[in-house]
């Protein structure tokens, strides 16, 4: 059982930056995929970025490419999401997730297969 806890959310003006962190209770195995997702009330959960815990390959939704960066620090059992040039449409609750199956990482939008989820952290971007 992997427990995940997000932090780092908050309110920022458009064009600003935030860094989200996701602390894991244990280091994910190399066959895991880690990901960041976001969701607004009444809308479907949206894939933002994923990282293959084994080889470090990263994948991004088109809407965040060039602005967001996903990274992992294995020594700290922590996953990060650096968000730059934020836009009002980035406003959402952001969740981190972990699951077995690195091949799923390439499908950023797919979220139903992840085994473990954090509680989420709110990000609000004002114009």
CSV table of N, CA and C in Angstrom, one decimal:
chain,number,residue,atom,x,y,z
A,1,UNK,N,0.8,-1.2,0.0
A,1,UNK,CA,0.0,0.0,0.0
A,1,UNK,C,0.9,1.2,0.0
A,2,UNK,N,0.8,2.0,-1.1
A,2,UNK,CA,1.6,3.2,-1.2
A,2,UNK,C,0.7,4.4,-0.8
A,3,UNK,N,1.1,5.2,0.1
A,3,UNK,CA,0.4,6.4,0.5
A,3,UNK,C,1.0,7.6,-0.2
A,4,UNK,N,0.2,8.5,-0.7
A,4,UNK,CA,0.7,9.7,-1.4
A,4,UNK,C,0.1,10.9,-0.8
A,5,UNK,N,0.9,12.0,-0.6
A,5,UNK,CA,0.4,13.2,-0.1
A,5,UNK,C,0.9,14.4,-0.9
A,6,UNK,N,0.0,15.1,-1.5
A,6,UNK,CA,0.4,16.3,-2.3
A,6,UNK,C,0.5,17.5,-1.4
A,7,UNK,N,1.3,18.5,-1.8
A,7,UNK,CA,1.5,19.8,-1.2
A,7,UNK,C,2.0,20.8,-2.2
A,8,UNK,N,1.9,22.1,-1.9
A,8,UNK,CA,2.4,23.1,-2.8
A,8,UNK,C,1.4,23.9,-3.6
A,9,UNK,N,0.1,23.5,-3.4
A,9,UNK,CA,-0.9,24.2,-4.2
A,9,UNK,C,-1.1,25.6,-3.6
A,10,UNK,N,-1.9,26.4,-4.3
A,10,UNK,CA,-2.1,27.8,-3.8
A,10,UNK,C,-2.7,28.6,-4.9
A,11,UNK,N,-2.7,29.9,-4.6
A,11,UNK,CA,-3.3,30.9,-5.6
A,11,UNK,C,-2.2,31.7,-6.1
A,12,UNK,N,-2.2,31.9,-7.4
A,12,UNK,CA,-1.2,32.7,-8.1
A,12,UNK,C,-1.8,33.4,-9.3
A,13,UNK,N,-1.2,34.5,-9.7
A,13,UNK,CA,-1.7,35.2,-10.9
A,13,UNK,C,-1.2,34.6,-12.2
A,14,UNK,N,-1.9,34.8,-13.2
A,14,UNK,CA,-1.5,34.3,-14.5
A,14,UNK,C,-0.1,34.7,-14.9
A,15,UNK,N,0.7,33.7,-15.4
A,15,UNK,CA,2.1,34.0,-15.7
A,15,UNK,C,3.0,33.6,-14.6
A,16,UNK,N,2.5,33.3,-13.4
A,16,UNK,CA,3.3,32.9,-12.3
A,16,UNK,C,3.6,31.4,-12.3
A,17,UNK,N,4.3,31.0,-11.2
A,17,UNK,CA,4.8,29.6,-11.1
A,17,UNK,C,4.4,29.0,-9.8
A,18,UNK,N,4.3,27.7,-9.8
A,18,UNK,CA,4.1,26.9,-8.5
A,18,UNK,C,4.8,25.6,-8.7
A,19,UNK,N,5.2,25.0,-7.6
A,19,UNK,CA,5.8,23.7,-7.6
A,19,UNK,C,5.0,22.8,-6.7
A,20,UNK,N,4.4,21.7,-7.2
A,20,UNK,CA,3.7,20.8,-6.4
A,20,UNK,C,4.7,19.6,-6.0
A,21,UNK,N,4.4,19.1,-4.9
A,21,UNK,CA,5.2,18.0,-4.4
A,21,UNK,C,4.2,16.8,-4.0
A,22,UNK,N,4.7,15.6,-4.2
A,22,UNK,CA,3.9,14.5,-3.8
A,22,UNK,C,4.9,13.5,-3.0
A,23,UNK,N,4.7,13.4,-1.7
A,23,UNK,CA,5.5,12.6,-0.9
A,23,UNK,C,4.9,11.2,-0.9
A,24,UNK,N,5.7,10.2,-1.2
A,24,UNK,CA,5.3,8.8,-1.2
A,24,UNK,C,5.8,8.1,0.1
A,25,UNK,N,5.0,7.2,0.6
A,25,UNK,CA,5.3,6.5,1.8
A,25,UNK,C,6.5,5.5,1.6
A,26,UNK,N,6.7,5.1,0.4
A,26,UNK,CA,7.8,4.2,0.0
A,26,UNK,C,8.2,4.5,-1.4
A,27,UNK,N,9.4,4.1,-1.7
A,27,UNK,CA,9.9,4.4,-3.1
A,27,UNK,C,9.2,3.4,-4.1
A,28,UNK,N,8.6,4.0,-5.1
A,28,UNK,CA,8.0,3.1,-6.1
A,28,UNK,C,9.0,2.2,-6.8
A,29,UNK,N,8.5,1.0,-7.1
A,29,UNK,CA,9.4,0.1,-7.8
A,29,UNK,C,9.6,0.6,-9.2
A,30,UNK,N,10.6,0.1,-9.9
A,30,UNK,CA,11.0,0.5,-11.2
A,30,UNK,C,9.9,0.2,-12.2
A,31,UNK,N,9.0,-0.7,-11.9
A,31,UNK,CA,7.9,-1.0,-12.8
A,31,UNK,C,6.6,-0.1,-12.6
A,32,UNK,N,6.8,1.0,-11.9
A,32,UNK,CA,5.7,1.9,-11.6
A,32,UNK,C,5.7,3.0,-12.6
A,33,UNK,N,4.5,3.6,-12.8
A,33,UNK,CA,4.3,4.8,-13.5
A,33,UNK,C,3.8,5.8,-12.4
A,34,UNK,N,4.3,7.0,-12.4
A,34,UNK,CA,3.8,8.0,-11.5
A,34,UNK,C,3.2,9.1,-12.4
A,35,UNK,N,2.2,9.8,-11.9
A,35,UNK,CA,1.5,10.8,-12.7
A,35,UNK,C,0.9,11.9,-11.9
A,36,UNK,N,0.7,13.0,-12.6
A,36,UNK,CA,-0.1,14.1,-12.1
A,36,UNK,C,-1.4,14.3,-12.9
A,37,UNK,N,-2.5,14.5,-12.2
A,37,UNK,CA,-3.8,14.7,-12.9
A,37,UNK,C,-4.5,15.9,-12.3
A,38,UNK,N,-5.5,16.4,-12.9
A,38,UNK,CA,-6.2,17.5,-12.4
A,38,UNK,C,-7.7,17.3,-12.7
A,39,UNK,N,-8.5,18.0,-11.9
A,39,UNK,CA,-9.9,17.9,-12.1
A,39,UNK,C,-10.6,19.1,-11.5
A,40,UNK,N,-11.7,19.5,-12.2
A,40,UNK,CA,-12.6,20.6,-11.7
A,40,UNK,C,-13.9,19.9,-11.5
A,41,UNK,N,-14.7,20.5,-10.6
A,41,UNK,CA,-16.0,20.0,-10.2
A,41,UNK,C,-16.9,19.8,-11.5
A,42,UNK,N,-17.5,18.6,-11.6
A,42,UNK,CA,-18.4,18.3,-12.7
A,42,UNK,C,-17.7,17.9,-14.0
A,43,UNK,N,-16.3,17.9,-13.9
A,43,UNK,CA,-15.6,17.6,-15.2
A,43,UNK,C,-14.8,16.3,-14.9
A,44,UNK,N,-14.4,15.7,-16.0
A,44,UNK,CA,-13.6,14.5,-16.0
A,44,UNK,C,-12.2,14.8,-15.5
A,45,UNK,N,-11.6,13.8,-14.9
A,45,UNK,CA,-10.2,14.0,-14.5
A,45,UNK,C,-9.3,14.0,-15.7
A,46,UNK,N,-8.3,14.9,-15.7
A,46,UNK,CA,-7.5,15.1,-16.9
A,46,UNK,C,-6.0,14.8,-16.6
A,47,UNK,N,-5.4,14.0,-17.5
A,47,UNK,CA,-4.0,13.7,-17.3
A,47,UNK,C,-3.1,14.9,-17.6
A,48,UNK,N,-2.1,15.2,-16.8
A,48,UNK,CA,-1.2,16.3,-17.0
A,48,UNK,C,0.2,15.9,-17.4
A,49,UNK,N,0.8,15.0,-16.6
A,49,UNK,CA,2.1,14.5,-16.9
A,49,UNK,C,2.3,13.2,-16.2
A,50,UNK,N,3.2,12.4,-16.8
A,50,UNK,CA,3.5,11.1,-16.2
A,50,UNK,C,5.0,10.9,-16.3
A,51,UNK,N,5.6,10.0,-15.4
A,51,UNK,CA,7.0,9.7,-15.5
A,51,UNK,C,7.1,8.2,-15.2
A,52,UNK,N,8.0,7.5,-16.0
A,52,UNK,CA,8.3,6.1,-15.8
A,52,UNK,C,9.3,6.1,-14.6
A,53,UNK,N,8.9,5.5,-13.5
A,53,UNK,CA,9.8,5.4,-12.3
A,53,UNK,C,11.0,4.6,-12.6
A,54,UNK,N,11.0,3.8,-13.6
A,54,UNK,CA,12.2,3.0,-13.9
A,54,UNK,C,13.3,3.7,-14.7
A,55,UNK,N,12.9,4.3,-15.8
A,55,UNK,CA,13.9,4.9,-16.7
A,55,UNK,C,13.8,6.4,-16.8
A,56,UNK,N,12.8,7.0,-16.1
A,56,UNK,CA,12.7,8.4,-16.0
A,56,UNK,C,12.0,9.1,-17.2
A,57,UNK,N,11.5,8.3,-18.2
A,57,UNK,CA,10.9,8.9,-19.3
A,57,UNK,C,9.7,9.7,-18.9
A,58,UNK,N,9.5,10.9,-19.5
A,58,UNK,CA,8.4,11.7,-19.2
A,58,UNK,C,7.4,12.0,-20.3
A,59,UNK,N,6.2,12.2,-20.0
A,59,UNK,CA,5.1,12.4,-21.0
A,59,UNK,C,4.2,13.5,-20.5
A,60,UNK,N,3.7,14.3,-21.4
A,60,UNK,CA,2.9,15.5,-21.1
A,60,UNK,C,1.7,15.6,-21.9
A,61,UNK,N,0.6,16.2,-21.3
A,61,UNK,CA,-0.5,16.6,-22.1
A,61,UNK,C,-0.2,17.8,-23.0
A,62,UNK,N,-0.8,17.9,-24.2
A,62,UNK,CA,-0.4,19.0,-25.1
A,62,UNK,C,-0.6,20.3,-24.4
A,63,UNK,N,-1.6,20.4,-23.6
A,63,UNK,CA,-2.0,21.7,-23.0
A,63,UNK,C,-0.9,22.2,-22.0
A,64,UNK,N,0.0,21.4,-21.6
A,64,UNK,CA,1.0,21.8,-20.6
A,64,UNK,C,2.4,21.7,-21.1
A,65,UNK,N,2.6,21.2,-22.3
A,65,UNK,CA,4.0,21.0,-22.8
A,65,UNK,C,4.7,22.3,-22.9
A,66,UNK,N,5.9,22.3,-22.5
A,66,UNK,CA,6.7,23.5,-22.5
A,66,UNK,C,6.5,24.4,-21.3
A,67,UNK,N,5.5,24.1,-20.5
A,67,UNK,CA,5.3,25.0,-19.3
A,67,UNK,C,5.4,24.2,-18.0
A,68,UNK,N,5.1,22.9,-18.0
A,68,UNK,CA,5.2,22.1,-16.8
A,68,UNK,C,6.3,21.1,-17.0
A,69,UNK,N,6.9,20.7,-15.8
A,69,UNK,CA,7.9,19.7,-15.8
A,69,UNK,C,7.7,18.7,-14.7
A,70,UNK,N,7.6,17.4,-15.0
A,70,UNK,CA,7.5,16.4,-13.9
A,70,UNK,C,8.9,15.8,-13.6
A,71,UNK,N,9.1,15.6,-12.4
A,71,UNK,CA,10.4,15.0,-12.0
A,71,UNK,C,10.3,14.2,-10.7
A,72,UNK,N,11.2,13.3,-10.5
A,72,UNK,CA,11.1,12.5,-9.3
A,72,UNK,C,12.5,12.5,-8.6
A,73,UNK,N,12.4,12.5,-7.3
A,73,UNK,CA,13.6,12.4,-6.4
A,73,UNK,C,13.5,11.1,-5.6
A,74,UNK,N,14.2,10.1,-6.1
A,74,UNK,CA,14.1,8.8,-5.5
A,74,UNK,C,14.6,8.8,-4.1
A,75,UNK,N,15.6,9.6,-3.8
A,75,UNK,CA,16.2,9.6,-2.4
A,75,UNK,C,15.2,10.1,-1.4
A,76,UNK,N,14.3,11.0,-1.9
A,76,UNK,CA,13.3,11.6,-1.0
A,76,UNK,C,11.9,11.0,-1.2
A,77,UNK,N,11.8,10.0,-2.1
A,77,UNK,CA,10.5,9.4,-2.4
A,77,UNK,C,9.5,10.5,-2.7
A,78,UNK,N,9.9,11.4,-3.5
A,78,UNK,CA,9.0,12.5,-3.8
A,78,UNK,C,8.9,12.8,-5.3
A,79,UNK,N,7.7,13.1,-5.7
A,79,UNK,CA,7.4,13.4,-7.1
A,79,UNK,C,7.1,14.9,-7.1
A,80,UNK,N,7.5,15.6,-8.2
A,80,UNK,CA,7.3,17.0,-8.3
A,80,UNK,C,6.6,17.4,-9.6
A,81,UNK,N,5.9,18.5,-9.6
A,81,UNK,CA,5.4,19.1,-10.8
A,81,UNK,C,5.7,20.6,-10.8
A,82,UNK,N,6.7,21.0,-11.6
A,82,UNK,CA,7.0,22.4,-11.7
A,82,UNK,C,6.1,23.0,-12.8
A,83,UNK,N,5.3,24.0,-12.4
A,83,UNK,CA,4.4,24.7,-13.3
A,83,UNK,C,4.7,26.1,-13.5
A,84,UNK,N,5.1,26.5,-14.7
A,84,UNK,CA,5.4,27.8,-15.1
A,84,UNK,C,4.4,28.4,-16.1
A,85,UNK,N,4.5,29.7,-16.2
A,85,UNK,CA,3.6,30.4,-17.2
A,85,UNK,C,2.1,29.9,-17.0
A,86,UNK,N,1.7,29.9,-15.7
A,86,UNK,CA,0.3,29.4,-15.4
A,86,UNK,C,-0.7,30.2,-16.1
A,87,UNK,N,-1.8,29.6,-16.4
A,87,UNK,CA,-3.0,30.2,-17.1
A,87,UNK,C,-4.2,29.9,-16.2
A,88,UNK,N,-5.2,30.8,-16.3
A,88,UNK,CA,-6.5,30.5,-15.5
A,88,UNK,C,-7.1,29.2,-15.8
A,89,UNK,N,-6.9,28.7,-17.0
A,89,UNK,CA,-7.4,27.3,-17.3
A,89,UNK,C,-6.7,26.2,-16.6
A,90,UNK,N,-5.6,26.5,-16.0
A,90,UNK,CA,-4.8,25.5,-15.2
A,90,UNK,C,-5.5,25.3,-13.8
A,91,UNK,N,-6.4,26.2,-13.5
A,91,UNK,CA,-7.1,26.1,-12.2
A,91,UNK,C,-7.8,24.7,-12.0
A,92,UNK,N,-7.5,24.0,-10.9
A,92,UNK,CA,-8.1,22.7,-10.7
A,92,UNK,C,-7.5,22.1,-9.4
A,93,UNK,N,-8.1,21.0,-9.0
A,93,UNK,CA,-7.4,20.2,-7.9
A,93,UNK,C,-6.5,19.3,-8.6
A,94,UNK,N,-5.2,19.3,-8.1
A,94,UNK,CA,-4.2,18.4,-8.7
A,94,UNK,C,-3.9,17.2,-7.8
A,95,UNK,N,-3.9,16.1,-8.4
A,95,UNK,CA,-3.7,14.8,-7.8
A,95,UNK,C,-2.4,14.1,-8.3
A,96,UNK,N,-1.7,13.4,-7.4
A,96,UNK,CA,-0.7,12.6,-7.9
A,96,UNK,C,-1.1,11.1,-7.7
A,97,UNK,N,-0.6,10.3,-8.5
A,97,UNK,CA,-1.0,8.9,-8.6
A,97,UNK,C,0.2,8.0,-8.9
A,98,UNK,N,0.0,6.7,-8.5
A,98,UNK,CA,1.1,5.7,-8.7
A,98,UNK,C,0.4,4.4,-9.1
A,99,UNK,N,1.0,3.7,-10.0
A,99,UNK,CA,0.4,2.4,-10.5
A,99,UNK,C,1.5,1.5,-11.1
A,100,UNK,N,1.2,0.3,-11.1
A,100,UNK,CA,2.1,-0.7,-11.7
A,100,UNK,C,1.8,-0.8,-13.2
A,101,UNK,N,2.9,-0.7,-14.0
A,101,UNK,CA,2.7,-0.8,-15.4
A,101,UNK,C,3.2,0.4,-16.2
A,102,UNK,N,4.6,0.4,-16.4
A,102,UNK,CA,5.2,1.6,-17.0
A,102,UNK,C,4.7,1.9,-18.4
A,103,UNK,N,4.1,0.9,-19.1
A,103,UNK,CA,3.6,1.2,-20.4
A,103,UNK,C,2.5,2.1,-20.4
A,104,UNK,N,1.8,2.2,-19.3
A,104,UNK,CA,0.6,3.2,-19.2
A,104,UNK,C,1.1,4.6,-19.2
A,105,UNK,N,2.4,4.8,-18.9
A,105,UNK,CA,2.9,6.2,-18.8
A,105,UNK,C,2.7,6.9,-20.1
A,106,UNK,N,2.8,6.2,-21.2
A,106,UNK,CA,2.7,6.9,-22.5
A,106,UNK,C,1.3,7.4,-22.8
A,107,UNK,N,0.3,6.9,-22.1
A,107,UNK,CA,-1.1,7.4,-22.3
A,107,UNK,C,-1.4,8.3,-21.2
A,108,UNK,N,-1.0,9.5,-21.3
A,108,UNK,CA,-1.2,10.5,-20.2
A,108,UNK,C,-2.6,10.7,-19.8
A,109,UNK,N,-3.5,10.5,-20.7
A,109,UNK,CA,-4.9,10.8,-20.4
A,109,UNK,C,-5.6,9.6,-19.6
A,110,UNK,N,-4.9,8.4,-19.7
A,110,UNK,CA,-5.5,7.3,-19.0
A,110,UNK,C,-5.3,7.3,-17.5
A,111,UNK,N,-6.3,7.3,-16.7
A,111,UNK,CA,-6.2,7.4,-15.3
A,111,UNK,C,-6.8,6.3,-14.5
A,112,UNK,N,-7.7,5.5,-15.2
A,112,UNK,CA,-8.5,4.5,-14.5
A,112,UNK,C,-7.7,3.3,-13.9
A,113,UNK,N,-6.5,3.1,-14.4
A,113,UNK,CA,-5.7,1.9,-13.9
A,113,UNK,C,-4.8,2.2,-12.7
A,114,UNK,N,-4.6,3.5,-12.3
A,114,UNK,CA,-3.7,3.8,-11.2
A,114,UNK,C,-4.2,3.1,-9.9
A,115,UNK,N,-3.3,2.6,-9.1
A,115,UNK,CA,-3.6,1.9,-7.9
A,115,UNK,C,-3.8,2.8,-6.7
A,116,UNK,N,-2.9,3.9,-6.7
A,116,UNK,CA,-2.9,4.7,-5.5
A,116,UNK,C,-3.0,6.2,-5.9
A,117,UNK,N,-3.8,6.9,-5.1
A,117,UNK,CA,-4.0,8.4,-5.3
A,117,UNK,C,-3.8,9.2,-4.0
A,118,UNK,N,-3.4,10.4,-4.2
A,118,UNK,CA,-3.3,11.3,-3.1
A,118,UNK,C,-4.6,12.0,-2.9
A,119,UNK,N,-4.7,12.9,-1.9
A,119,UNK,CA,-6.0,13.6,-1.6
A,119,UNK,C,-6.2,14.8,-2.5
A,120,UNK,N,-5.1,15.3,-3.1
A,120,UNK,CA,-5.3,16.4,-4.0
A,120,UNK,C,-4.9,17.8,-3.3
A,121,UNK,N,-4.5,18.7,-4.2
A,121,UNK,CA,-4.1,20.0,-3.7
A,121,UNK,C,-4.7,21.0,-4.7
A,122,UNK,N,-5.3,22.1,-4.2
A,122,UNK,CA,-6.0,23.1,-5.0
A,122,UNK,C,-5.0,24.1,-5.6
A,123,UNK,N,-5.1,24.3,-6.9
A,123,UNK,CA,-4.3,25.3,-7.6
A,123,UNK,C,-5.3,26.3,-8.3
A,124,UNK,N,-5.2,27.6,-7.9
A,124,UNK,CA,-6.1,28.6,-8.5
A,124,UNK,C,-5.2,29.7,-9.2
A,125,UNK,N,-5.5,29.9,-10.4
A,125,UNK,CA,-4.8,30.9,-11.2
A,125,UNK,C,-5.7,32.0,-11.6
A,126,UNK,N,-5.4,33.2,-11.2
A,126,UNK,CA,-6.3,34.3,-11.5
A,126,UNK,C,-5.8,35.1,-12.7
A,127,UNK,N,-6.7,35.7,-13.4
A,127,UNK,CA,-6.3,36.5,-14.6
A,127,UNK,C,-6.0,38.0,-14.2
